[in-house]
Coordinates of C-alpha atoms in Angstrom, one line a residue:
Chain A
M295 CA 2.3 -5.7 10.6
K296 CA 5.9 -7.6 11.3
T297 CA 7.7 -8.4 8.2
Q298 CA 10.9 -9.9 7.2
L299 CA 12.1 -10.8 3.5
T300 CA 15.2 -12.3 2.5
L301 CA 16.9 -12.9 -0.7
T302 CA 19.3 -15.7 -0.9
P303 CA 21.7 -17.7 -2.8
D304 CA 21.0 -20.5 -0.4
P305 CA 18.5 -23.5 0.0
I306 CA 15.6 -22.4 2.0
D307 CA 15.9 -24.1 5.4
E308 CA 11.8 -24.3 6.6
P309 CA 12.7 -25.8 10.0
A310 CA 14.7 -23.1 10.6
L311 CA 12.5 -20.5 9.7
I312 CA 9.2 -22.6 11.4
A313 CA 11.7 -23.2 14.7
E314 CA 11.7 -18.9 14.1
R315 CA 7.7 -18.4 14.2
E316 CA 5.9 -15.8 16.5
M317 CA 2.5 -16.2 16.5
S318 CA 0.2 -14.5 19.3
D319 CA -2.7 -16.1 21.5
G320 CA -5.4 -14.3 18.4
M321 CA -3.8 -16.0 15.7
G322 CA -5.9 -19.3 14.4
A323 CA -4.4 -19.1 10.8
A324 CA -0.3 -19.9 9.7
L325 CA 0.3 -20.3 5.3
I326 CA 2.7 -21.2 4.5
F327 CA 3.7 -20.9 0.6
H328 CA 6.4 -22.7 -1.9
G329 CA 7.3 -21.7 -5.3
V330 CA 8.9 -24.5 -6.5
V331 CA 11.0 -24.6 -9.5
R332 CA 9.2 -26.9 -11.7
A333 CA 11.4 -29.6 -14.8
Q334 CA 9.3 -27.7 -17.7
E335 CA 9.8 -24.4 -19.4
G336 CA 7.9 -24.0 -22.1
E337 CA 8.6 -26.8 -24.5
A338 CA 12.5 -27.2 -22.8
T339 CA 13.0 -29.2 -20.4
I340 CA 15.4 -27.4 -17.5
A341 CA 17.5 -28.7 -15.0
A342 CA 17.5 -25.3 -13.0
I343 CA 16.6 -21.9 -12.7
D344 CA 18.4 -19.2 -12.2
Y345 CA 17.3 -16.2 -10.7
E346 CA 18.8 -12.7 -11.2
V347 CA 17.1 -9.5 -8.9
F348 CA 17.9 -5.7 -8.6
D349 CA 18.3 -5.8 -5.2
D350 CA 17.9 -3.0 -4.0
M351 CA 14.6 -2.0 -5.5
A352 CA 13.3 -5.9 -4.9
C353 CA 13.5 -4.7 -1.3
H354 CA 11.9 -1.0 -1.5
Q355 CA 9.4 -3.0 -4.1
F356 CA 8.3 -5.8 -1.5
E357 CA 8.2 -3.6 1.5
L358 CA 5.5 -1.2 -0.7
I359 CA 3.8 -4.7 -0.8
F360 CA 3.9 -5.2 2.4
E361 CA 2.6 -2.2 3.8
E362 CA -0.3 -2.4 1.1
I363 CA -1.5 -5.7 2.6
D364 CA -0.9 -4.0 6.2
R365 CA -3.6 -1.8 5.3
Q366 CA -5.5 -4.6 4.0
W367 CA -6.1 -7.3 6.3
P368 CA -5.6 -8.0 9.6
I369 CA -1.9 -10.0 9.0
E370 CA 0.1 -10.0 12.1
S371 CA 3.3 -11.6 10.1
V372 CA 4.8 -12.1 7.0
R373 CA 7.7 -13.6 6.2
V374 CA 9.3 -13.7 2.6
V375 CA 12.3 -15.7 1.9
H376 CA 13.5 -15.9 -2.3
R377 CA 16.5 -17.7 -3.9
V378 CA 18.6 -15.9 -5.8
G379 CA 21.1 -17.6 -8.6
V380 CA 20.7 -21.1 -9.5
V381 CA 17.5 -23.0 -8.2
P382 CA 17.4 -27.0 -9.2
V383 CA 14.0 -28.4 -10.4
N384 CA 12.4 -29.5 -7.4
E385 CA 13.5 -27.1 -5.3
P386 CA 11.4 -24.1 -4.0
S387 CA 12.7 -20.6 -5.4
L388 CA 9.6 -19.1 -2.6
W389 CA 8.6 -19.3 0.6
L390 CA 5.9 -17.5 2.5
E391 CA 4.1 -17.5 5.9
L392 CA 1.4 -15.0 6.4
I393 CA 0.1 -15.4 10.2
A394 CA -3.7 -14.2 10.7
P395 CA -6.4 -14.7 13.0
H396 CA -8.3 -16.3 10.4
R397 CA -7.8 -18.4 7.1
A398 CA -9.2 -16.2 4.8
E399 CA -7.8 -13.3 4.8
A400 CA -4.2 -15.2 5.4
F401 CA -5.0 -17.2 1.8
Q402 CA -5.9 -13.4 0.4
A403 CA -2.9 -11.6 1.6
C404 CA -1.0 -14.8 0.3
Q405 CA -2.6 -14.5 -3.5
F406 CA -2.3 -11.1 -3.6
L407 CA 1.5 -10.3 -2.3
I408 CA 2.6 -13.3 -4.8
N409 CA 0.5 -11.7 -7.8
E410 CA 2.0 -8.0 -6.7
M411 CA 5.0 -9.8 -6.7
K412 CA 5.0 -10.9 -10.2
Q413 CA 4.0 -8.1 -11.4
R414 CA 6.8 -5.5 -10.1
V415 CA 9.6 -7.0 -7.8
P416 CA 12.1 -7.0 -10.0
I417 CA 13.6 -10.7 -10.3
W418 CA 13.9 -12.6 -13.7
K419 CA 14.7 -15.9 -14.6
R420 CA 16.5 -17.8 -16.8
P421 CA 16.6 -21.4 -17.4
V422 CA 19.1 -23.9 -16.9
V423 CA 18.8 -26.0 -19.5
L424 CA 19.7 -30.0 -19.9
L425 CA 22.1 -30.7 -22.1
A426 CA 22.2 -33.9 -24.1
Chain B
M155 CA 23.2 16.9 -16.7
T156 CA 24.1 13.2 -16.6
V157 CA 22.2 10.2 -15.6
T158 CA 23.4 5.9 -15.5
V159 CA 21.1 4.1 -17.4
K160 CA 21.9 -0.2 -16.1
F161 CA 20.1 -2.7 -17.8
W162 CA 19.2 -5.8 -16.0
S163 CA 18.2 -9.5 -17.4
Y164 CA 18.8 -9.9 -21.0
F165 CA 18.5 -6.3 -21.9
K166 CA 22.0 -6.2 -20.4
D167 CA 22.8 -9.4 -23.1
H168 CA 21.6 -7.1 -25.8
T169 CA 23.3 -4.2 -25.0
E170 CA 26.3 -6.2 -24.4
C171 CA 27.0 -3.8 -21.4
A172 CA 25.4 -3.6 -17.5
E173 CA 25.2 -0.2 -17.8
T174 CA 25.9 3.3 -19.6
S175 CA 26.0 6.9 -19.2
L176 CA 23.9 10.1 -21.1
E177 CA 24.0 13.5 -21.4
L178 CA 20.5 15.2 -21.2
P179 CA 19.9 18.7 -21.7
A180 CA 18.3 20.3 -18.8
G181 CA 14.8 18.7 -17.8
A182 CA 15.1 15.8 -19.8
T183 CA 12.1 13.1 -19.0
L184 CA 12.3 9.5 -18.4
G185 CA 10.6 9.1 -21.9
E186 CA 13.4 11.5 -23.7
A187 CA 15.9 9.6 -21.8
H188 CA 14.9 6.4 -23.1
A189 CA 14.6 6.8 -26.5
V190 CA 18.6 8.3 -26.3
V191 CA 19.1 5.1 -24.7
I192 CA 17.1 3.3 -27.9
A193 CA 19.0 4.8 -30.2
Q194 CA 22.3 4.0 -28.9
F195 CA 21.0 0.5 -28.9
P196 CA 18.4 0.2 -31.8
V197 CA 17.9 -3.7 -30.5
L198 CA 16.3 -2.3 -28.1
G199 CA 13.7 -1.0 -29.7
D200 CA 11.4 -3.9 -30.7
M201 CA 10.9 -4.3 -26.7
Q202 CA 10.5 -0.6 -26.3
S203 CA 6.7 -0.9 -25.6
S204 CA 7.5 -4.0 -23.0
T205 CA 10.3 -2.3 -21.0
L206 CA 9.9 -1.6 -17.7
K207 CA 11.7 1.4 -16.6
A208 CA 12.0 2.5 -13.0
V209 CA 14.3 6.0 -11.4
G210 CA 16.3 4.6 -8.3
V211 CA 13.7 1.5 -6.7
N212 CA 10.7 3.5 -7.8
Y213 CA 9.1 3.0 -11.2
Q214 CA 8.4 5.8 -13.1
P215 CA 5.9 7.3 -16.0
D216 CA 7.5 8.2 -19.5
E217 CA 6.8 11.8 -18.6
F218 CA 9.0 11.8 -15.3
L219 CA 11.9 14.5 -14.9
L220 CA 15.2 14.0 -14.7
S221 CA 17.9 15.0 -12.1
D222 CA 21.4 15.6 -12.7
D223 CA 23.4 11.7 -11.5
D224 CA 19.7 10.0 -11.4
E225 CA 20.0 6.3 -12.0
I226 CA 17.9 4.9 -14.5
S227 CA 16.8 1.1 -15.1
L228 CA 15.6 -0.6 -18.0
F229 CA 14.5 -4.2 -17.6
P230 CA 11.4 -6.5 -19.5
P231 CA 9.2 -7.9 -17.1
V232 CA 9.6 -9.2 -14.0
Q233 CA 8.9 -12.7 -13.7
G234 CA 9.4 -13.3 -9.2
G235 CA 8.5 -16.9 -7.9

């Protein structure tokens, strides 16, 4: 399984990512997921989220998740982009792409990846609150 | 032996530092190191049960035997995505 992980302070350039896609003839599903910053964080209206990441451990934990996906599903490739630093409301902080023969395994692996990421990848968020 | 302890997310705010170092007896465990950190920074005691602990880039249990120069990380639950 091919994997690509990017942790970046830059906005996610989806057209560029899609232009770089590699997908073999036997693949029938290309699943893309955006995790987008919401304006509400609990009771507060926020302007952005400031993401902090422990880079080395995050990369290692993502690799462990990728290995588990490779064992469980026939995924051809996984690409993950997670932003770090300040991400404004309505912008994606997370971009995932999974290429698989069929949709079922793509959706299952996508859910697994996000669930595992939220359990073990050391990324934290701090809301940036709007000033009155 | 000497180990480094790094704090992440709001743990850094509570401790007012990004890292500290500990002198521990040979054979000390991660759980024992955590207890020493809490003695040094009592505010982290309130979050003891939810604190995640890693050595290097791997999560480890309290029973994990530390080695000289290990780098411990202590942090709150993660929140990626």
